[in-house]
Amino acid sequence: MKKNGFTLAELLGVIVILSLLMLLVFPSIIKQLKEGEKQISTAVEQLIFNGAGSYLRDHIDEYPLVDATYCLTLKQLVDSNDLKESLLIDSKGKTLNLNQKVEIKIKDGKKSYQMNDQCVEG
């Protein structure tokens, strides 16, 4: 008599082996996804900072490049076309709040950028 198919023991063995493989592979997949999200948010943040630097150069009469702290909203950057609104997406696919502020500190001719909603100019 010809036997077709697999026995229950063979099927259970395959399921156990596949489960063990998933237990080994799944954590590294999750880690890679999280690292990808961080890279996206870092890239968007860098684009925002580049847009803020461009805005300062274009509005040097309002923001002289002397030792000071300046606060710009994302809306200012979008309105001046230094930043595209379509780029303002976080890692979860939501758009960023245009009222968020970029703090630019200029000290000894060097600029440092930071996202800071509590930014105070001075």
mmCIF file of C-alpha atoms in Angstrom:
data_model
loop_
_atom_site.group_PDB
_atom_site.id
_atom_site.type_symbol
_atom_site.label_atom_id
_atom_site.label_comp_id
_atom_site.label_asym_id
_atom_site.label_seq_id
_atom_site.Cartn_x
_atom_site.Cartn_y
_atom_site.Cartn_z
ATOM 1 C CA MET A 1 0.000 0.000 0.000
ATOM 2 C CA LYS A 2 1.340 3.430 -0.997
ATOM 3 C CA LYS A 3 1.637 6.008 1.777
ATOM 4 C CA ASN A 4 0.850 9.664 0.898
ATOM 5 C CA GLY A 5 1.620 12.709 3.038
ATOM 6 C CA PHE A 6 3.492 13.166 6.272
ATOM 7 C CA THR A 7 3.015 11.597 9.644
ATOM 8 C CA LEU A 8 1.989 13.665 12.624
ATOM 9 C CA ALA A 9 5.444 13.255 14.173
ATOM 10 C CA GLU A 10 7.113 14.613 11.012
ATOM 11 C CA LEU A 11 4.808 17.639 10.929
ATOM 12 C CA LEU A 12 5.408 18.371 14.619
ATOM 13 C CA GLY A 13 9.157 18.058 14.085
ATOM 14 C CA VAL A 14 9.064 20.615 11.242
ATOM 15 C CA ILE A 15 6.928 22.989 13.326
ATOM 16 C CA VAL A 16 9.346 22.754 16.276
ATOM 17 C CA ILE A 17 12.373 23.404 14.047
ATOM 18 C CA LEU A 18 10.678 26.405 12.389
ATOM 19 C CA SER A 19 9.689 27.771 15.806
ATOM 20 C CA LEU A 20 13.259 27.546 17.054
ATOM 21 C CA LEU A 21 14.533 29.309 13.943
ATOM 22 C CA MET A 22 11.994 32.100 14.457
ATOM 23 C CA LEU A 23 13.081 32.507 18.080
ATOM 24 C CA LEU A 24 16.651 32.995 16.885
ATOM 25 C CA VAL A 25 15.894 35.279 13.929
ATOM 26 C CA PHE A 26 13.003 37.413 15.205
ATOM 27 C CA PRO A 27 14.959 39.514 17.773
ATOM 28 C CA SER A 28 17.520 40.563 15.164
ATOM 29 C CA ILE A 29 14.747 41.570 12.751
ATOM 30 C CA ILE A 30 13.132 43.747 15.443
ATOM 31 C CA LYS A 31 16.517 45.297 16.243
ATOM 32 C CA GLN A 32 17.093 46.164 12.576
ATOM 33 C CA LEU A 33 13.650 47.785 12.328
ATOM 34 C CA LYS A 34 14.304 49.936 15.396
ATOM 35 C CA GLU A 35 17.702 51.011 14.068
ATOM 36 C CA GLY A 36 16.053 51.950 10.772
ATOM 37 C CA GLU A 37 13.537 54.141 12.608
ATOM 38 C CA LYS A 38 16.358 55.920 14.450
ATOM 39 C CA GLN A 39 18.164 56.557 11.163
ATOM 40 C CA ILE A 40 15.011 58.062 9.635
ATOM 41 C CA SER A 41 14.461 60.412 12.569
ATOM 42 C CA THR A 42 18.149 61.393 12.558
ATOM 43 C CA ALA A 43 17.962 62.131 8.837
ATOM 44 C CA VAL A 44 14.824 64.264 9.234
ATOM 45 C CA GLU A 45 16.434 66.122 12.143
ATOM 46 C CA GLN A 46 19.529 66.806 10.023
ATOM 47 C CA LEU A 47 17.331 68.160 7.204
ATOM 48 C CA ILE A 48 15.615 70.461 9.705
ATOM 49 C CA PHE A 49 18.965 71.747 10.986
ATOM 50 C CA ASN A 50 20.214 72.320 7.426
ATOM 51 C CA GLY A 51 17.014 74.246 6.667
ATOM 52 C CA ALA A 52 17.499 76.358 9.804
ATOM 53 C CA GLY A 53 21.070 77.182 8.770
ATOM 54 C CA SER A 54 19.852 78.189 5.323
ATOM 55 C CA TYR A 55 17.135 80.347 6.889
ATOM 56 C CA LEU A 56 19.717 82.156 9.026
ATOM 57 C CA ARG A 57 21.910 82.848 6.000
ATOM 58 C CA ASP A 58 18.923 84.195 4.039
ATOM 59 C CA HIS A 59 17.784 86.426 6.939
ATOM 60 C CA ILE A 60 21.153 87.624 8.187
ATOM 61 C CA ASP A 61 19.765 91.117 8.808
ATOM 62 C CA GLU A 62 17.295 89.683 11.370
ATOM 63 C CA TYR A 63 19.647 87.019 12.717
ATOM 64 C CA PRO A 64 23.250 88.274 12.688
ATOM 65 C CA LEU A 65 25.789 85.485 13.123
ATOM 66 C CA VAL A 66 27.136 86.726 16.443
ATOM 67 C CA ASP A 67 27.186 84.979 19.812
ATOM 68 C CA ALA A 68 23.465 84.511 20.438
ATOM 69 C CA THR A 69 20.622 82.016 20.666
ATOM 70 C CA TYR A 70 17.866 82.036 18.064
ATOM 71 C CA CYS A 71 14.597 80.136 17.998
ATOM 72 C CA LEU A 72 12.862 79.229 14.759
ATOM 73 C CA THR A 73 9.640 77.296 14.330
ATOM 74 C CA LEU A 74 9.281 74.612 11.704
ATOM 75 C CA LYS A 75 6.477 76.738 10.216
ATOM 76 C CA GLN A 76 8.952 79.573 9.588
ATOM 77 C CA LEU A 77 11.232 77.162 7.757
ATOM 78 C CA VAL A 78 8.380 75.750 5.667
ATOM 79 C CA ASP A 79 6.983 79.222 4.852
ATOM 80 C CA SER A 80 10.399 80.384 3.647
ATOM 81 C CA ASN A 81 10.834 77.235 1.500
ATOM 82 C CA ASP A 82 13.940 76.228 3.450
ATOM 83 C CA LEU A 83 12.153 73.024 4.407
ATOM 84 C CA LYS A 84 9.534 70.946 2.611
ATOM 85 C CA GLU A 85 6.497 70.178 4.707
ATOM 86 C CA SER A 86 6.285 66.710 3.157
ATOM 87 C CA LEU A 87 9.643 65.844 4.794
ATOM 88 C CA LEU A 88 8.331 66.518 8.278
ATOM 89 C CA ILE A 89 7.352 62.955 9.093
ATOM 90 C CA ASP A 90 8.460 61.059 12.155
ATOM 91 C CA SER A 91 9.393 57.387 12.222
ATOM 92 C CA LYS A 92 5.801 56.336 12.909
ATOM 93 C CA GLY A 93 4.463 58.106 9.819
ATOM 94 C CA LYS A 94 2.913 61.079 11.615
ATOM 95 C CA THR A 95 3.629 64.623 10.544
ATOM 96 C CA LEU A 96 5.587 66.767 12.968
ATOM 97 C CA ASN A 97 4.023 69.756 14.679
ATOM 98 C CA LEU A 98 4.953 72.927 12.773
ATOM 99 C CA ASN A 99 5.052 74.833 16.073
ATOM 100 C CA GLN A 100 8.078 72.831 17.208
ATOM 101 C CA LYS A 101 11.145 75.009 17.643
ATOM 102 C CA VAL A 102 14.734 74.690 16.509
ATOM 103 C CA GLU A 103 17.229 76.292 18.864
ATOM 104 C CA ILE A 104 20.354 77.639 17.188
ATOM 105 C CA LYS A 105 23.193 78.655 19.486
ATOM 106 C CA ILE A 106 26.070 80.601 17.992
ATOM 107 C CA LYS A 107 29.210 80.732 20.095
ATOM 108 C CA ASP A 108 32.624 81.784 18.787
ATOM 109 C CA GLY A 109 31.386 81.487 15.210
ATOM 110 C CA LYS A 110 30.213 77.876 15.659
ATOM 111 C CA LYS A 111 26.551 76.931 15.360
ATOM 112 C CA SER A 112 24.864 74.181 17.332
ATOM 113 C CA TYR A 113 21.328 73.025 16.623
ATOM 114 C CA GLN A 114 18.793 71.354 18.858
ATOM 115 C CA MET A 115 15.067 70.645 18.780
ATOM 116 C CA ASN A 116 13.816 72.491 21.852
ATOM 117 C CA ASP A 117 10.239 73.623 22.482
ATOM 118 C CA GLN A 118 11.405 75.595 25.542
ATOM 119 C CA CYS A 119 13.755 77.709 23.419
ATOM 120 C CA VAL A 120 14.418 81.258 24.653
ATOM 121 C CA GLU A 121 16.169 83.745 22.416
ATOM 122 C CA GLY A 122 18.984 85.750 23.830
#
